[in-house]
Amino acid sequence: MDVAANHLNSLDLPGAPEQCRVVVAMSGGVDSSVVAALLKEQGYDVVGVTMQLYDQGEAEHRPGSCCAGQDIFDARQAASRLGIPHYVLDYETRFRAKVIDAFAQSYADGETPIPCVTCNQQIKFTDLFDMARDLGADALATGHYIASRADGAGRALYRAKDSDRDQSYFLFATTREQLQMLRFPLGEMSKPEVREHARRFGLAIADKPDSQDICFVPTGRYSDIVERLAPQAAAPGEIVHVDGRVLGRHSGVMHYTIGQRRGLGLGSAGASAGEPLYVVKIDAAKARVTVGPRSALATKQVALRDVNWIGPGALEDVAAAGLEIAVRVRSTRPPVPAVLESRNGEICVEFVDDESGVAPGQACVFYENAEPRARVLGGGFIRSTQAATMAVEPLSRAASA
């Protein structure tokens, strides 16, 4: 028996590191560069791959971008420093079709999109997977702050050790099949530790700023892209109070998101309302923005679409029975108690305590519990919300037990 072939290395792969090829998705930032350096140091056969996702010229001199211009140069320089092969793949056409166009349409539909999730789901963990396999890779590693560990014959996702850097919210759509090949070496590290490794390896980008969320907006004004690709999002309309009063006019639903308080454009009309006003509803079909007091933001339940389940058992079974979980509806919020259920053929989440400012288009990510290192169970995109003031059917057996 070949003992070495049956030994699992640090990536939970059989055999010695030098027998395993690992493709590292290198964005040009410090995180993915350190991943490549650490794996190279451990003896793995490392290949760096950088995806060009949008026009290099527009983003070349803008700090905080990724996957274009200076970032491609930085990734190439890091790979050269490490002595590993490096390839640049042109995914600009696919990125525009799958991410940028979808981003604009989501705003036109009155939603608040999260393009980073779409990019991971539609580009990085699909097209890049195919390229990694073509290169003969045993694993695909990224610089995300999230942990994965063996779970029987499969693998499970967990929140990162560094809760301030945890990126599980953006990776809920990762499938069981993808988890088999994906590895996240930074899941057990803090950002300062990563930067210290970068300095140890002599990487020029050790102190490079983190990338921005919306990487493909070169001017920082997402409305410019939305108006060009989905002009209906710029159609003017009414701003109305929840009590029915028309308070003013707006220049397009794309300028608003649920929970927004500043920049409503109401002037004296807003001041005369006698209380701070927030966006509580966006009706894109009628080009209408509804505002109201903070209490009107309270949400009791959300219905989800495109749900991905990577927890134990089958989604249909756990939702039918009702499952107590924790969820996040914004990347900046901590997980809160909720109940996952199936209602009228839809997967829904009911919050134990009302959540505020929940926006369609955002993700609702499932966790086993609210603990810092909790397992990620999946999630879905918020299709619709139900205000706390509306009647809600009785909770499931799991919640009322």
Short mmCIF file of C-alpha atoms in Angstrom, two decimals:
data_model
loop_
_atom_site.label_atom_id
_atom_site.label_comp_id
_atom_site.label_asym_id
_atom_site.label_seq_id
_atom_site.Cartn_x
_atom_site.Cartn_y
_atom_site.Cartn_z
CA MET A 1 0.00 0.00 0.00
CA ASP A 2 1.25 3.49 -0.88
CA VAL A 3 1.09 5.21 2.50
CA ALA A 4 1.85 8.66 1.04
CA ALA A 5 -1.07 8.43 -1.37
CA ASN A 6 -3.46 7.87 1.55
CA HIS A 7 -2.07 10.66 3.73
CA LEU A 8 -4.08 13.91 3.73
CA ASN A 9 -2.01 17.06 3.47
CA SER A 10 -2.84 20.53 4.83
CA LEU A 11 -5.51 21.00 2.13
CA ASP A 12 -7.18 17.68 2.98
CA LEU A 13 -5.93 16.22 -0.28
CA PRO A 14 -4.29 12.80 -0.58
CA GLY A 15 -0.54 12.69 -1.10
CA ALA A 16 2.37 15.03 -0.49
CA PRO A 17 1.95 18.74 -1.36
CA GLU A 18 4.35 18.50 -4.32
CA GLN A 19 2.00 15.96 -5.87
CA CYS A 20 -0.94 18.39 -5.77
CA ARG A 21 -1.55 21.22 -8.20
CA VAL A 22 -3.42 24.18 -6.73
CA VAL A 23 -4.77 27.02 -8.86
CA VAL A 24 -4.93 30.25 -6.87
CA ALA A 25 -7.35 32.99 -7.96
CA MET A 26 -5.08 36.05 -7.72
CA SER A 27 -6.96 39.36 -7.80
CA GLY A 28 -3.85 41.48 -7.31
CA GLY A 29 -4.61 42.11 -3.65
CA VAL A 30 -2.67 41.12 -0.57
CA ASP A 31 -5.02 38.30 0.48
CA SER A 32 -4.85 36.12 -2.63
CA SER A 33 -1.14 36.86 -3.08
CA VAL A 34 -0.43 35.58 0.44
CA VAL A 35 -2.49 32.45 -0.27
CA ALA A 36 -0.28 31.73 -3.27
CA ALA A 37 2.86 32.40 -1.22
CA LEU A 38 1.84 30.16 1.68
CA LEU A 39 0.90 27.26 -0.58
CA LYS A 40 4.13 27.63 -2.53
CA GLU A 41 6.05 27.63 0.75
CA GLN A 42 4.30 24.41 1.79
CA GLY A 43 5.49 22.73 -1.39
CA TYR A 44 2.34 22.68 -3.53
CA ASP A 45 2.48 22.98 -7.32
CA VAL A 46 0.93 26.47 -7.44
CA VAL A 47 -0.46 28.18 -10.54
CA GLY A 48 -1.74 31.75 -10.32
CA VAL A 49 -4.73 32.84 -12.38
CA THR A 50 -6.07 36.38 -12.67
CA MET A 51 -9.39 37.22 -14.25
CA GLN A 52 -9.70 40.43 -16.24
CA LEU A 53 -13.32 41.31 -15.61
CA TYR A 54 -13.77 44.82 -16.98
CA ASP A 55 -12.03 47.55 -18.95
CA GLN A 56 -8.49 48.05 -17.70
CA GLY A 57 -8.16 51.62 -18.94
CA GLU A 58 -11.09 52.95 -16.91
CA ALA A 59 -9.88 51.42 -13.63
CA GLU A 60 -6.12 51.54 -14.09
CA HIS A 61 -5.50 54.59 -11.92
CA ARG A 62 -8.34 54.17 -9.42
CA PRO A 63 -7.28 52.84 -6.00
CA GLY A 64 -9.41 50.14 -4.44
CA SER A 65 -10.40 48.36 -7.64
CA CYS A 66 -9.75 44.73 -8.48
CA CYS A 67 -9.44 42.44 -11.49
CA ALA A 68 -8.31 45.16 -13.90
CA GLY A 69 -5.42 47.52 -14.72
CA GLN A 70 -2.95 47.93 -11.88
CA ASP A 71 -4.34 44.88 -10.11
CA ILE A 72 -3.40 42.56 -12.96
CA PHE A 73 0.10 44.04 -12.90
CA ASP A 74 0.29 43.51 -9.12
CA ALA A 75 -0.82 39.88 -9.45
CA ARG A 76 1.74 39.24 -12.17
CA GLN A 77 4.46 40.88 -10.06
CA ALA A 78 3.54 38.76 -7.01
CA ALA A 79 3.59 35.57 -9.08
CA SER A 80 7.01 36.50 -10.46
CA ARG A 81 8.29 37.14 -6.94
CA LEU A 82 7.04 33.71 -5.87
CA GLY A 83 8.33 31.94 -8.96
CA ILE A 84 4.98 30.47 -10.00
CA PRO A 85 3.28 30.38 -13.42
CA HIS A 86 0.67 33.10 -13.91
CA TYR A 87 -2.14 33.39 -16.43
CA VAL A 88 -4.51 36.28 -17.17
CA LEU A 89 -7.93 35.20 -18.43
CA ASP A 90 -10.21 37.60 -20.30
CA TYR A 91 -13.70 37.21 -18.83
CA GLU A 92 -14.82 40.76 -19.60
CA THR A 93 -17.67 39.75 -21.94
CA ARG A 94 -19.03 37.14 -19.54
CA PHE A 95 -18.69 39.46 -16.56
CA ARG A 96 -20.68 42.17 -18.32
CA ALA A 97 -23.45 39.77 -19.30
CA LYS A 98 -23.71 37.89 -16.00
CA VAL A 99 -22.85 40.56 -13.43
CA ILE A 100 -22.96 44.15 -14.70
CA ASP A 101 -26.15 43.79 -16.77
CA ALA A 102 -27.83 41.90 -13.92
CA PHE A 103 -26.72 44.62 -11.49
CA ALA A 104 -28.36 47.34 -13.58
CA GLN A 105 -31.55 45.35 -14.09
CA SER A 106 -31.83 44.69 -10.37
CA TYR A 107 -31.82 48.42 -9.64
CA ALA A 108 -34.38 48.94 -12.40
CA ASP A 109 -36.58 46.38 -10.64
CA GLY A 110 -36.41 48.38 -7.40
CA GLU A 111 -33.98 46.00 -5.72
CA THR A 112 -30.63 46.52 -3.99
CA PRO A 113 -28.23 44.08 -5.69
CA ILE A 114 -25.02 42.56 -4.33
CA PRO A 115 -22.77 42.04 -7.37
CA CYS A 116 -20.01 40.34 -5.37
CA VAL A 117 -22.31 37.38 -4.73
CA THR A 118 -23.27 37.23 -8.40
CA CYS A 119 -19.61 37.37 -9.44
CA ASN A 120 -18.68 34.49 -7.13
CA GLN A 121 -21.72 32.49 -8.22
CA GLN A 122 -21.65 33.14 -11.96
CA ILE A 123 -17.97 33.75 -12.77
CA LYS A 124 -15.37 32.84 -10.16
CA PHE A 125 -16.89 29.56 -9.02
CA THR A 126 -18.10 28.44 -12.47
CA ASP A 127 -15.92 29.66 -15.33
CA LEU A 128 -12.80 29.71 -13.17
CA PHE A 129 -13.55 26.16 -12.01
CA ASP A 130 -13.55 24.98 -15.60
CA MET A 131 -10.18 26.66 -16.22
CA ALA A 132 -8.72 25.12 -13.04
CA ARG A 133 -9.76 21.67 -14.20
CA ASP A 134 -8.26 22.34 -17.63
CA LEU A 135 -4.98 23.12 -15.84
CA GLY A 136 -5.14 19.79 -14.02
CA ALA A 137 -5.77 21.32 -10.60
CA ASP A 138 -6.59 19.28 -7.54
CA ALA A 139 -7.90 22.36 -5.75
CA LEU A 140 -8.87 25.97 -6.38
CA ALA A 141 -7.79 28.34 -3.60
CA THR A 142 -8.96 31.91 -3.00
CA GLY A 143 -8.17 34.72 -0.58
CA HIS A 144 -11.64 34.86 0.96
CA TYR A 145 -11.98 35.02 4.73
CA ILE A 146 -14.09 31.93 5.32
CA ALA A 147 -13.28 28.42 6.52
CA SER A 148 -14.08 25.03 5.03
CA ARG A 149 -13.61 21.70 6.74
CA ALA A 150 -14.25 18.07 5.97
CA ASP A 151 -17.78 16.87 6.75
CA GLY A 152 -17.98 13.15 6.16
CA ALA A 153 -17.61 12.55 2.43
CA GLY A 154 -18.12 16.25 1.69
CA ARG A 155 -17.04 19.63 3.04
CA ALA A 156 -18.80 22.32 5.05
CA LEU A 157 -18.41 26.10 5.25
CA TYR A 158 -17.87 28.04 8.46
CA ARG A 159 -17.58 31.70 9.38
CA ALA A 160 -13.99 32.95 9.48
CA LYS A 161 -11.95 33.19 12.66
CA ASP A 162 -11.69 36.96 12.15
CA SER A 163 -15.34 37.99 12.46
CA ASP A 164 -14.53 41.52 11.26
CA ARG A 165 -13.26 40.08 7.97
CA ASP A 166 -15.73 37.21 7.61
CA GLN A 167 -16.98 36.97 4.00
CA SER A 168 -19.48 34.15 4.40
CA TYR A 169 -22.32 36.50 3.45
CA PHE A 170 -20.91 36.73 -0.08
CA LEU A 171 -20.31 33.00 -0.46
CA PHE A 172 -23.65 31.48 0.53
CA ALA A 173 -24.30 30.38 -3.07
CA THR A 174 -21.30 28.03 -3.10
CA THR A 175 -22.53 24.54 -3.96
CA ARG A 176 -21.63 21.20 -2.39
CA GLU A 177 -19.83 20.20 -5.58
CA GLN A 178 -17.76 23.39 -5.60
CA LEU A 179 -16.84 22.95 -1.93
CA GLN A 180 -15.15 19.67 -2.77
CA MET A 181 -12.54 21.55 -4.81
CA LEU A 182 -12.44 24.95 -3.08
CA ARG A 183 -9.97 25.81 -0.35
CA PHE A 184 -9.79 28.97 1.79
CA PRO A 185 -6.40 29.13 3.55
CA LEU A 186 -7.15 32.49 5.24
CA GLY A 187 -10.17 31.25 7.19
CA GLU A 188 -8.07 30.84 10.34
CA MET A 189 -6.13 34.11 10.04
CA SER A 190 -6.61 37.79 10.82
CA LYS A 191 -5.88 40.60 8.38
CA PRO A 192 -2.81 41.81 10.34
CA GLU A 193 -1.40 38.28 10.21
CA VAL A 194 -1.92 38.18 6.45
CA ARG A 195 -0.14 41.49 5.95
CA GLU A 196 2.73 40.29 8.12
CA HIS A 197 3.07 37.22 5.91
CA ALA A 198 3.10 39.49 2.85
CA ARG A 199 6.00 41.44 4.32
CA ARG A 200 7.81 38.21 5.19
CA PHE A 201 7.50 37.05 1.58
CA GLY A 202 8.68 40.44 0.30
CA LEU A 203 5.47 41.17 -1.59
CA ALA A 204 5.21 44.75 -2.82
CA ILE A 205 1.46 44.85 -2.13
CA ALA A 206 1.79 44.12 1.62
CA ASP A 207 0.11 47.43 2.51
CA LYS A 208 -2.19 47.72 -0.49
CA PRO A 209 -5.73 48.91 0.41
CA ASP A 210 -8.59 46.44 0.21
CA SER A 211 -10.72 46.39 -2.91
CA GLN A 212 -14.09 48.15 -3.04
CA ASP A 213 -17.36 46.23 -3.12
CA ILE A 214 -18.48 47.46 -6.54
CA CYS A 215 -15.23 46.95 -8.40
CA PHE A 216 -16.56 47.79 -11.88
CA VAL A 217 -17.72 51.34 -11.11
CA PRO A 218 -14.69 53.44 -12.13
CA THR A 219 -16.23 56.80 -11.13
CA GLY A 220 -17.77 55.58 -7.88
CA ARG A 221 -21.21 56.53 -9.26
CA TYR A 222 -23.12 53.32 -9.88
CA SER A 223 -26.11 55.33 -11.16
CA ASP A 224 -24.12 56.20 -14.31
CA ILE A 225 -23.87 52.52 -15.23
CA VAL A 226 -27.45 51.74 -14.25
CA GLU A 227 -28.88 54.60 -16.31
CA ARG A 228 -26.85 53.58 -19.36
CA LEU A 229 -27.78 49.91 -19.21
CA ALA A 230 -31.31 50.16 -17.77
CA PRO A 231 -32.62 53.67 -18.59
CA GLN A 232 -36.05 52.84 -17.17
CA ALA A 233 -34.45 53.02 -13.72
CA ALA A 234 -34.07 56.79 -14.27
CA ALA A 235 -37.77 57.39 -14.96
CA PRO A 236 -39.10 60.17 -12.69
CA GLY A 237 -41.92 59.49 -10.27
CA GLU A 238 -43.58 60.32 -6.98
CA ILE A 239 -42.27 60.16 -3.44
CA VAL A 240 -45.20 59.32 -1.19
CA HIS A 241 -45.62 58.95 2.56
CA VAL A 242 -46.93 55.68 3.96
CA ASP A 243 -50.11 57.57 4.87
CA GLY A 244 -50.71 58.34 1.19
CA ARG A 245 -49.51 61.95 1.01
CA VAL A 246 -47.44 62.90 -2.04
CA LEU A 247 -44.33 64.62 -0.66
CA GLY A 248 -42.33 65.21 -3.81
CA ARG A 249 -40.77 63.86 -6.98
CA HIS A 250 -37.68 61.79 -7.69
CA SER A 251 -35.42 61.33 -10.73
CA GLY A 252 -35.34 57.54 -10.78
CA VAL A 253 -35.76 54.58 -8.40
CA MET A 254 -32.09 53.71 -8.95
CA HIS A 255 -31.18 56.50 -6.51
CA TYR A 256 -32.96 54.83 -3.60
CA THR A 257 -32.64 51.77 -1.42
CA ILE A 258 -34.66 50.43 1.49
CA GLY A 259 -33.64 52.05 4.76
CA GLN A 260 -32.13 55.13 3.10
CA ARG A 261 -32.51 58.36 5.07
CA ARG A 262 -30.19 60.87 3.45
CA GLY A 263 -30.54 62.27 -0.03
CA LEU A 264 -34.29 61.75 -0.32
CA GLY A 265 -34.67 65.08 -2.13
CA LEU A 266 -37.70 66.20 -0.11
CA GLY A 267 -36.38 69.49 1.26
CA SER A 268 -39.01 71.36 3.26
CA ALA A 269 -41.60 68.68 2.54
CA GLY A 270 -39.50 66.18 4.44
CA ALA A 271 -38.92 68.58 7.31
CA SER A 272 -42.64 69.33 7.59
CA ALA A 273 -43.35 65.64 8.15
CA GLY A 274 -42.22 66.17 11.73
CA GLU A 275 -40.08 63.04 11.95
CA PRO A 276 -37.06 61.49 10.20
CA LEU A 277 -38.15 59.72 7.04
CA TYR A 278 -36.73 56.54 5.52
CA VAL A 279 -37.31 54.70 2.26
CA VAL A 280 -39.63 51.82 3.18
CA LYS A 281 -40.78 50.59 -0.25
CA ILE A 282 -39.80 50.92 -3.92
CA ASP A 283 -42.38 50.18 -6.61
CA ALA A 284 -40.34 50.15 -9.79
CA ALA A 285 -43.32 49.41 -12.06
CA LYS A 286 -45.04 52.61 -10.90
CA ALA A 287 -41.78 54.55 -10.42
CA ARG A 288 -42.93 55.23 -6.86
CA VAL A 289 -40.80 55.57 -3.73
CA THR A 290 -42.58 55.26 -0.38
CA VAL A 291 -41.12 56.84 2.73
CA GLY A 292 -42.12 56.67 6.36
CA PRO A 293 -40.94 56.65 9.98
CA ARG A 294 -38.30 54.22 11.17
CA SER A 295 -40.99 51.98 12.64
CA ALA A 296 -42.29 51.34 9.11
CA LEU A 297 -39.01 49.58 8.28
CA ALA A 298 -39.75 46.71 10.66
CA THR A 299 -39.89 43.40 8.77
CA LYS A 300 -41.24 40.13 10.12
CA GLN A 301 -40.77 37.76 7.20
CA VAL A 302 -39.02 37.45 3.83
CA ALA A 303 -39.69 35.20 0.85
CA LEU A 304 -36.60 33.97 -0.98
CA ARG A 305 -35.61 32.99 -4.51
CA ASP A 306 -32.65 31.01 -5.86
CA VAL A 307 -32.08 29.30 -2.52
CA ASN A 308 -28.87 27.30 -2.09
CA TRP A 309 -28.74 24.73 0.71
CA ILE A 310 -25.42 23.27 1.90
CA GLY A 311 -26.52 22.18 5.35
CA PRO A 312 -27.31 18.65 6.55
CA GLY A 313 -30.22 16.90 4.89
CA ALA A 314 -32.45 18.17 2.09
CA LEU A 315 -33.82 21.73 1.96
CA GLU A 316 -37.37 20.52 1.29
CA ASP A 317 -37.36 18.36 4.41
CA VAL A 318 -35.91 20.90 6.84
CA ALA A 319 -38.11 23.71 5.50
CA ALA A 320 -41.25 21.58 5.69
CA ALA A 321 -40.55 20.78 9.33
CA GLY A 322 -39.39 24.30 10.20
CA LEU A 323 -35.81 24.87 11.32
CA GLU A 324 -34.48 27.29 13.92
CA ILE A 325 -31.41 29.00 12.44
CA ALA A 326 -29.62 32.35 12.46
CA VAL A 327 -29.63 34.64 9.43
CA ARG A 328 -27.97 37.76 8.10
CA VAL A 329 -29.81 40.10 5.74
CA ARG A 330 -26.94 42.58 5.36
CA SER A 331 -23.22 41.89 5.20
CA THR A 332 -22.56 44.39 8.00
CA ARG A 333 -25.06 42.88 10.44
CA PRO A 334 -24.56 40.01 12.88
CA PRO A 335 -26.66 36.85 12.51
CA VAL A 336 -30.04 36.96 14.26
CA PRO A 337 -32.44 34.15 15.30
CA ALA A 338 -35.01 33.12 12.71
CA VAL A 339 -37.07 30.20 11.46
CA LEU A 340 -36.62 28.67 8.02
CA GLU A 341 -39.91 27.42 6.59
CA SER A 342 -41.77 26.49 3.45
CA ARG A 343 -44.94 28.53 2.90
CA ASN A 344 -47.19 28.07 -0.11
CA GLY A 345 -44.37 26.50 -2.10
CA GLU A 346 -41.85 29.24 -1.25
CA ILE A 347 -38.85 29.16 1.05
CA CYS A 348 -39.39 31.83 3.69
CA VAL A 349 -37.60 33.11 6.75
CA GLU A 350 -39.46 34.53 9.74
CA PHE A 351 -37.43 36.62 12.18
CA VAL A 352 -37.83 35.96 15.87
CA ASP A 353 -37.44 39.71 16.44
CA ASP A 354 -38.37 42.20 13.73
CA GLU A 355 -35.53 43.20 11.39
CA SER A 356 -35.23 46.76 10.10
CA GLY A 357 -34.56 47.93 6.55
CA VAL A 358 -34.62 44.57 4.78
CA ALA A 359 -34.22 45.12 1.03
CA PRO A 360 -35.28 42.89 -1.88
CA GLY A 361 -32.27 41.85 -3.94
CA GLN A 362 -30.04 41.45 -0.91
CA ALA A 363 -29.07 38.03 0.43
CA CYS A 364 -30.52 36.22 3.40
CA VAL A 365 -27.74 33.91 4.56
CA PHE A 366 -28.38 30.91 6.82
CA TYR A 367 -26.19 29.87 9.75
CA GLU A 368 -26.48 26.97 12.15
CA ASN A 369 -26.49 29.46 15.03
CA ALA A 370 -25.38 33.00 15.85
CA GLU A 371 -21.96 31.97 17.20
CA PRO A 372 -18.81 33.57 15.68
CA ARG A 373 -17.53 30.34 14.07
CA ALA A 374 -20.93 28.96 13.04
CA ARG A 375 -21.50 26.67 10.08
CA VAL A 376 -22.94 28.26 6.94
CA LEU A 377 -26.08 26.46 5.81
CA GLY A 378 -26.69 28.37 2.57
CA GLY A 379 -29.07 31.19 1.76
CA GLY A 380 -31.08 32.89 -0.94
CA PHE A 381 -31.91 36.25 -2.46
CA ILE A 382 -34.74 38.25 -0.89
CA ARG A 383 -37.66 38.32 -3.33
CA SER A 384 -40.17 40.11 -1.12
CA THR A 385 -40.67 41.28 2.45
CA GLN A 386 -43.61 41.33 4.83
CA ALA A 387 -43.92 44.25 7.21
CA ALA A 388 -44.16 43.53 10.91
CA THR A 389 -47.49 45.34 11.04
CA MET A 390 -49.07 42.77 8.71
CA ALA A 391 -50.63 39.58 10.01
CA VAL A 392 -48.34 36.56 9.82
CA GLU A 393 -49.35 32.91 9.95
CA PRO A 394 -48.43 30.97 13.14
CA LEU A 395 -44.83 29.97 13.52
CA SER A 396 -43.69 26.47 12.69
CA ARG A 397 -43.53 23.68 15.20
CA ALA A 398 -39.77 24.29 15.53
CA ALA A 399 -40.32 27.90 16.56
CA SER A 400 -43.28 27.31 18.87
CA ALA A 401 -41.87 24.24 20.58
#
